[in-house]
Short mmCIF file of C-alpha atoms in Angstrom, two decimals:
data_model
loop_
_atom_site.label_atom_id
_atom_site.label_comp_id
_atom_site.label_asym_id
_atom_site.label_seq_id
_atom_site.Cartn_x
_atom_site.Cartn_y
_atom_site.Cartn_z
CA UNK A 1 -0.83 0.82 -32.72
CA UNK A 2 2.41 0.65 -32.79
CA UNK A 3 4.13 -2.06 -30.47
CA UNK A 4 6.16 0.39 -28.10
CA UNK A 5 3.03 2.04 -27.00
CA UNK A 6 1.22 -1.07 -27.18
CA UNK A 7 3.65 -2.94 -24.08
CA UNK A 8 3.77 0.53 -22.26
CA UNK A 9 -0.12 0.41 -21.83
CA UNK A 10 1.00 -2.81 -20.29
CA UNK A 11 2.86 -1.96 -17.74
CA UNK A 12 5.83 -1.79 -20.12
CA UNK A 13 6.14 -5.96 -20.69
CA UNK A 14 4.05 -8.68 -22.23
CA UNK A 15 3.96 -12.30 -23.28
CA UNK A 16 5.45 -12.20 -27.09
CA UNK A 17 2.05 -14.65 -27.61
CA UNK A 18 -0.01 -11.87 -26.39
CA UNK A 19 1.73 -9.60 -28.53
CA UNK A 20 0.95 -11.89 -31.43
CA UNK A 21 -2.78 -12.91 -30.33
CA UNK A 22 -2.64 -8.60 -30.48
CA UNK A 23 -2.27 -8.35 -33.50
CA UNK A 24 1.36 -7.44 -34.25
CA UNK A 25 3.36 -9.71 -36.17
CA UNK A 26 6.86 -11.44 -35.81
CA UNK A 27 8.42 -8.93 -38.20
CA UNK A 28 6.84 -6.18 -36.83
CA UNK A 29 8.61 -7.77 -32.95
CA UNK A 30 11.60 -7.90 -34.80
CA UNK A 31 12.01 -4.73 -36.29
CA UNK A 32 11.28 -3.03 -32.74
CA UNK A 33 13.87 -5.49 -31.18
CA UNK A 34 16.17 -4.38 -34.31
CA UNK A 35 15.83 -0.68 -32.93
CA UNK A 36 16.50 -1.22 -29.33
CA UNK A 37 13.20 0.17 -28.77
CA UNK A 38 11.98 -3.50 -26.97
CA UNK A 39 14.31 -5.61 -25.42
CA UNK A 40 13.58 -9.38 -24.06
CA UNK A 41 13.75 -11.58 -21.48
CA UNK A 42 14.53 -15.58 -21.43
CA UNK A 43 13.12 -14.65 -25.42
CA UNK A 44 9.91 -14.80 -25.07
CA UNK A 45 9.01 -11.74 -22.95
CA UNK A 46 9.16 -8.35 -24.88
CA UNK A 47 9.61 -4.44 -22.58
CA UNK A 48 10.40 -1.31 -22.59
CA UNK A 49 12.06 0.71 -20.52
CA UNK A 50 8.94 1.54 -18.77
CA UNK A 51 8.86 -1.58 -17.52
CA UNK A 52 9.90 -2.30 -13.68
CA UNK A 53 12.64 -4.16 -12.52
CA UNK A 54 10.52 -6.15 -10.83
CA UNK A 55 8.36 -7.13 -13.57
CA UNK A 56 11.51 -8.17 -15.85
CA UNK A 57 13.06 -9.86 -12.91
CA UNK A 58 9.72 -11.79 -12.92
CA UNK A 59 9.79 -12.50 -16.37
CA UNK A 60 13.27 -13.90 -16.44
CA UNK A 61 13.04 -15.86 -13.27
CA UNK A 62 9.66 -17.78 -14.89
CA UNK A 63 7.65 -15.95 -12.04
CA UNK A 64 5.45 -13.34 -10.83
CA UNK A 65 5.12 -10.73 -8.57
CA UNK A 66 3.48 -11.22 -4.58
CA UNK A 67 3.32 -10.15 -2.16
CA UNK A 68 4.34 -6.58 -1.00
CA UNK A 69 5.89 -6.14 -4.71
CA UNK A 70 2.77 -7.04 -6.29
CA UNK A 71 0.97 -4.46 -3.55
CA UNK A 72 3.17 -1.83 -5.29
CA UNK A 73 2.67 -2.56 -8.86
CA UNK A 74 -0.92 -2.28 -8.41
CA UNK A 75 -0.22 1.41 -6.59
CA UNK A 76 -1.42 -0.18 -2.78
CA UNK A 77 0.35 1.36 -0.42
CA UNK A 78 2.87 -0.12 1.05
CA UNK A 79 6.45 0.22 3.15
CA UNK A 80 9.50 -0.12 1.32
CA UNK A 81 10.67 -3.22 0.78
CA UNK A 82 14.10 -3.75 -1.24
CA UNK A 83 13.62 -7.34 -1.75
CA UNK A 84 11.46 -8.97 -4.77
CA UNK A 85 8.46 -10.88 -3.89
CA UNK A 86 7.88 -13.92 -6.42
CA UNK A 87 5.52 -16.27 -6.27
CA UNK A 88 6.84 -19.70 -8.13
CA UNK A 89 5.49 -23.22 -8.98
CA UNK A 90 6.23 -25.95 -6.57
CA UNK A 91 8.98 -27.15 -9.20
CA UNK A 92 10.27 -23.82 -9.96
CA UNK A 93 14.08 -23.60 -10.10
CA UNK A 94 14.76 -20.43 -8.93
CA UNK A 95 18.30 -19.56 -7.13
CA UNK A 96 17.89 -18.27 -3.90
CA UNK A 97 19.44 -14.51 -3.40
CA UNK A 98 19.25 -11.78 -1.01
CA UNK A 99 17.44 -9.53 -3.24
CA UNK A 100 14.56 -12.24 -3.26
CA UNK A 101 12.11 -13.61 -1.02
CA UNK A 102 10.38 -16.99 -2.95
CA UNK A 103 6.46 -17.65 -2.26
CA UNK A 104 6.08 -21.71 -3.08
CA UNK A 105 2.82 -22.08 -1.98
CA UNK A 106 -0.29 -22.74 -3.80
CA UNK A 107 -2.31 -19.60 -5.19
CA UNK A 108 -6.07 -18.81 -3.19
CA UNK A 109 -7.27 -17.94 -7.06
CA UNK A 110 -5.98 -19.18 -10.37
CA UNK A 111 -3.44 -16.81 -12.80
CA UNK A 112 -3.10 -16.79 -16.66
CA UNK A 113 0.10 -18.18 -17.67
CA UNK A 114 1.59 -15.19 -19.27
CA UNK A 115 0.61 -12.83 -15.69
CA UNK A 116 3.27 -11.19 -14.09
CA UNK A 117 1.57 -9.41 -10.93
CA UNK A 118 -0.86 -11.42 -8.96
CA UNK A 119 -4.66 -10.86 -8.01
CA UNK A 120 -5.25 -8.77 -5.29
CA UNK A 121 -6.07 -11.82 -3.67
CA UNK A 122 -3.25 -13.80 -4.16
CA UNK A 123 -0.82 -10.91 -2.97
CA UNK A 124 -3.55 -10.12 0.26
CA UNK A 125 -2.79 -14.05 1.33
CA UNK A 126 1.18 -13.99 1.07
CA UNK A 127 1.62 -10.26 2.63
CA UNK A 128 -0.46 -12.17 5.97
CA UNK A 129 1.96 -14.79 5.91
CA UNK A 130 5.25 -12.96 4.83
CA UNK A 131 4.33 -9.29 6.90
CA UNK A 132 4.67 -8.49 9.88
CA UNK A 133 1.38 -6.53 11.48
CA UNK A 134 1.88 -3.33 10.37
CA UNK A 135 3.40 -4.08 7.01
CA UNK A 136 0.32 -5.98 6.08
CA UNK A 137 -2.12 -3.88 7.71
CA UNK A 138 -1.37 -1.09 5.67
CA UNK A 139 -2.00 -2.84 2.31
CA UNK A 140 -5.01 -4.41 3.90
CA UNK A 141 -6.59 -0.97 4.73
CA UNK A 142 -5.05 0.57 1.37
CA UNK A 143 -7.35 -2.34 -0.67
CA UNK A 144 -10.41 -1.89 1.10
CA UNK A 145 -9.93 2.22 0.50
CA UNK A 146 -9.12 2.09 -2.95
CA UNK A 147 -12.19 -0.70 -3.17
CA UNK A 148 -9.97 -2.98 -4.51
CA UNK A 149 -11.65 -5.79 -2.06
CA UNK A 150 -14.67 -5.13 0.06
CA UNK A 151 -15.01 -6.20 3.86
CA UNK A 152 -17.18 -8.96 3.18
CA UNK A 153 -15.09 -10.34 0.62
CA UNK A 154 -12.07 -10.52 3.41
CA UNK A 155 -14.32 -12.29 5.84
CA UNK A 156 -15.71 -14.94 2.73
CA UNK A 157 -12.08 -16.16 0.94
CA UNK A 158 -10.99 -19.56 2.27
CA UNK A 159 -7.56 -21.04 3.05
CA UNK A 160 -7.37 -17.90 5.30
CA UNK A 161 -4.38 -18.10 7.94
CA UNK A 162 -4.89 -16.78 11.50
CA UNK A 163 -2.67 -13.95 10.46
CA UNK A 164 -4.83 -13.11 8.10
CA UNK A 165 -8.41 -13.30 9.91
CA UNK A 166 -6.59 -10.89 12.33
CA UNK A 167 -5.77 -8.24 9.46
CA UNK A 168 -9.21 -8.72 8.22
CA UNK A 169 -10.93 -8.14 11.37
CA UNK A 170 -8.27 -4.79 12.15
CA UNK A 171 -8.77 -3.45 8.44
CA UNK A 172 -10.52 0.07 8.26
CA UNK A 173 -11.55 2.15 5.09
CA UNK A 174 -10.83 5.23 7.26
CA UNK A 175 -7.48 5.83 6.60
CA UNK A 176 -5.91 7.63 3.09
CA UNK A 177 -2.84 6.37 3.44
CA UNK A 178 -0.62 4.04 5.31
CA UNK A 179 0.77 7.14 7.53
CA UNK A 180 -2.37 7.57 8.60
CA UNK A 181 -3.09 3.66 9.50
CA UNK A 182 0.26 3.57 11.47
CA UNK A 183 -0.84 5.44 14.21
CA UNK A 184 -3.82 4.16 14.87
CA UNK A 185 -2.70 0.49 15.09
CA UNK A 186 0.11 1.33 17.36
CA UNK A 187 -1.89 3.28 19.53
CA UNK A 188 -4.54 0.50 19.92
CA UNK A 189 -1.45 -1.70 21.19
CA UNK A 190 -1.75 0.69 24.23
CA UNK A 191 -4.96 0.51 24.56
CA UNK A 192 -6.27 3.71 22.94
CA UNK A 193 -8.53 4.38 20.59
CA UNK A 194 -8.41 7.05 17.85
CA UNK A 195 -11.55 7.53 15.84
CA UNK A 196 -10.49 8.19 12.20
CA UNK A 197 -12.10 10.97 9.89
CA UNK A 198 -14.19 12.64 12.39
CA UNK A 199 -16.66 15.38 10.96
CA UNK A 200 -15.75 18.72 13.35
CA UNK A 201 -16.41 22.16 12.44
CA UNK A 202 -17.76 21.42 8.94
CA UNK A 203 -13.96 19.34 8.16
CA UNK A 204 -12.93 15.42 8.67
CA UNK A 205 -9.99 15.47 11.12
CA UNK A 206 -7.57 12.38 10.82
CA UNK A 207 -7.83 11.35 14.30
CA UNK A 208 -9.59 12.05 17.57
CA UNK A 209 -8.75 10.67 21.01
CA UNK A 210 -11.72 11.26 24.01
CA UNK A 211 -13.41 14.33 23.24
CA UNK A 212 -11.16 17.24 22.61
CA UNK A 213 -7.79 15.86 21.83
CA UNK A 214 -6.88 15.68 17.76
CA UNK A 215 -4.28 14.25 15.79
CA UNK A 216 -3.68 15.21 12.42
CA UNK A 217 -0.99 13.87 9.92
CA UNK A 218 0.65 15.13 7.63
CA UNK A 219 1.68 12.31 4.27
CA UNK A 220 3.23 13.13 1.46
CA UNK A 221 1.65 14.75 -1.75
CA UNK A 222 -1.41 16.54 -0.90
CA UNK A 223 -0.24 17.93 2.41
CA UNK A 224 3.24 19.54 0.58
CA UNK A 225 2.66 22.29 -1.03
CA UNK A 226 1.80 25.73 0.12
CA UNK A 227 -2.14 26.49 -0.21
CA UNK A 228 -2.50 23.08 1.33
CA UNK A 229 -0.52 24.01 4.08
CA UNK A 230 -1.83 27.35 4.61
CA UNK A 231 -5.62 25.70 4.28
CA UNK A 232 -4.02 23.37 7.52
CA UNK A 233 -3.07 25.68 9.56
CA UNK A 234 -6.44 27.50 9.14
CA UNK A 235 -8.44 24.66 9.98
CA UNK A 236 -6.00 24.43 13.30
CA UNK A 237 -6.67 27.84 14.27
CA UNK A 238 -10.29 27.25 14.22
CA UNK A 239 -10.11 24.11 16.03
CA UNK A 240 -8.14 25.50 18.96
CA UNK A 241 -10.67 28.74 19.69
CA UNK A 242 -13.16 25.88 19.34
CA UNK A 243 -11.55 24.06 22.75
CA UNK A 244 -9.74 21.25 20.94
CA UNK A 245 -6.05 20.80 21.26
CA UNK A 246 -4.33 20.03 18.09
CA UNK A 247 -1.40 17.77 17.73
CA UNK A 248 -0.31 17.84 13.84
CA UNK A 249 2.92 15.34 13.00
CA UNK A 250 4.67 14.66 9.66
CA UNK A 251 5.20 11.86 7.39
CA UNK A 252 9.23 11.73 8.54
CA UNK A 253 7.99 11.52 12.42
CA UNK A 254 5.16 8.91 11.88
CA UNK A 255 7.54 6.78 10.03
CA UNK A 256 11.20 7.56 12.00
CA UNK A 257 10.14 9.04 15.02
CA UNK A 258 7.41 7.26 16.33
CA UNK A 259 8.69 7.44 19.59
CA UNK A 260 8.39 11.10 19.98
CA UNK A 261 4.85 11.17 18.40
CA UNK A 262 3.96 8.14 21.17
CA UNK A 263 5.31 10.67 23.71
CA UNK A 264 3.49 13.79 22.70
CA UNK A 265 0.25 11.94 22.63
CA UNK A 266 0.78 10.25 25.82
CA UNK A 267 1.99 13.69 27.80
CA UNK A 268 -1.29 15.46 26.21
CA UNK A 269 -3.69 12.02 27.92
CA UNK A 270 -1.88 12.70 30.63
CA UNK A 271 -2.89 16.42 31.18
CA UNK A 272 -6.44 15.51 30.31
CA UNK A 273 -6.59 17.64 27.21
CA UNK A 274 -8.28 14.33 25.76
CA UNK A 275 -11.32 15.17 27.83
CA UNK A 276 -14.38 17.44 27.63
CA UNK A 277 -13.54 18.73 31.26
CA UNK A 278 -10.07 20.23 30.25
CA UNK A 279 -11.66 22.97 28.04
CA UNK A 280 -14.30 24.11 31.45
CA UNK A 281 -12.52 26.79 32.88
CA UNK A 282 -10.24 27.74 29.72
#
């Protein structure tokens, strides 16, 4: 295989000894390095341009990646974060910098020497301590849905902060995405509760408050393009002749305009079209 595609299977950067323990020779690194087609860092790393600039900025800084960065490498879903996470040995000398945020303490489960992103959970442990709630929450809930960790693992790991025996205990495998976690944790904050992927009419709805009031939302990806849409709006329709009322929001007003999706929920509780009784009468 040649060594290109070899590091790009590898998330575009690897250990030059894991290279060699690989099977590819030192004239084989040079002649790539020769060609500009891999590059290094502090000389001993070797990646393409595949590679992140996390990752390299991991590799160069003698590091790897926690955290909320490490969340994203391993495609958890998280919120943006500009800064890299990097997890470094107690006598690490690392500059400090705005683009970083430095994680000095001890690891809940060992890493190999030449790994740049950390065990799911390493990262799980520094997001409770780093995050606030509902930047952590979302990874928590995206790792138990992608069955990257299991409930009972959460509740078993030791060293486990308060922070993070909270996030276990509010982590659900109900939600797809983080836009679909955000709602529900900030409406529990006012005390109400919104089951998640509720079986009605033959289709899972994202959210249901009381009896008759739903909340869908749209995220990006599967809910942009056109048939999906259509296929939306369909399921709607039915839902409304059924006696349900039918609030639908977007990825832009979870995330920028919570305030108006707070109100619109609270206005519809307030009318009663959460309860069985509003649709009598209809």
């Amino acid at each position: 295989m040649d060594l290109e595609v070899w590091l790009n299977t590898h998330n575009g950067i690897a250990h030059r000894s894991d290279a060699l323990d690989a099977g590819f020779t030192a004239h084989a690194i040079e002649k790539a390095m020769a060609a500009q087609r891999v590059r290094t860092a502090r000389r001993q790393w070797l990646y393409t341009r595949r590679s992140s600039q996390a990752l390299r900025a991991a590799a160069a800084l003698g590091g790897r990646l926690t955290c909320v960065s490490a969340a994203q490498e391993r495609g958890l879903w998280t919120i943006t974060d500009e800064r890299i996470h990097l997890a470094v040995s107690r006598n690490a000398v690392v500059r400090p910098a705005a683009h970083l945020r430095l994680h000095w303490g001890q690891p809940l489960v060992p890493v190999g020497a030449f790994e740049l992103i950390d065990p799911v959970q390493n990262l799980l442990v520094s997001i409770a301590d780093c995050q606030p709630f509902e930047k952590a929450i979302v990874v928590f809930d995206s790792a138990v849905r992608s069955g990257a960790v299991s409930f009972g693992e959460l509740s078993r790991w030791q060293r486990r902060s308060k922070a993070f025996r909270r996030l276990a205990e509010a982590t659900s495998q109900f939600s797809d995405s983080g836009i679909e976690t955000l709602p529900v944790v900030r409406l529990r904050r006012l005390g109400i509760h919104m089951q998640q992927q509720v079986k009605i009419d033959g289709h899972l709805v994202d959210g249901l408050i009381g009896d008759r009031l739903i909340v869908q939302i749209d995220g990006h990806g599967p809910h942009s393009d056109p048939a999906t849409r259509r296929r939306d709006l369909a399921q709607d329709a039915r839902l409304t002749l059924l006696g349900y009322t039918v609030l639908r929001f977007d990825y832009y007003q979870v995330m920028y305009d919570w305030k108006f999706v707070e109100a619109t929920i609270l206005t519809a509780m307030a009318e009663g079209l959460h309860l069985l009784t509003a649709t009598i009468g209809r």
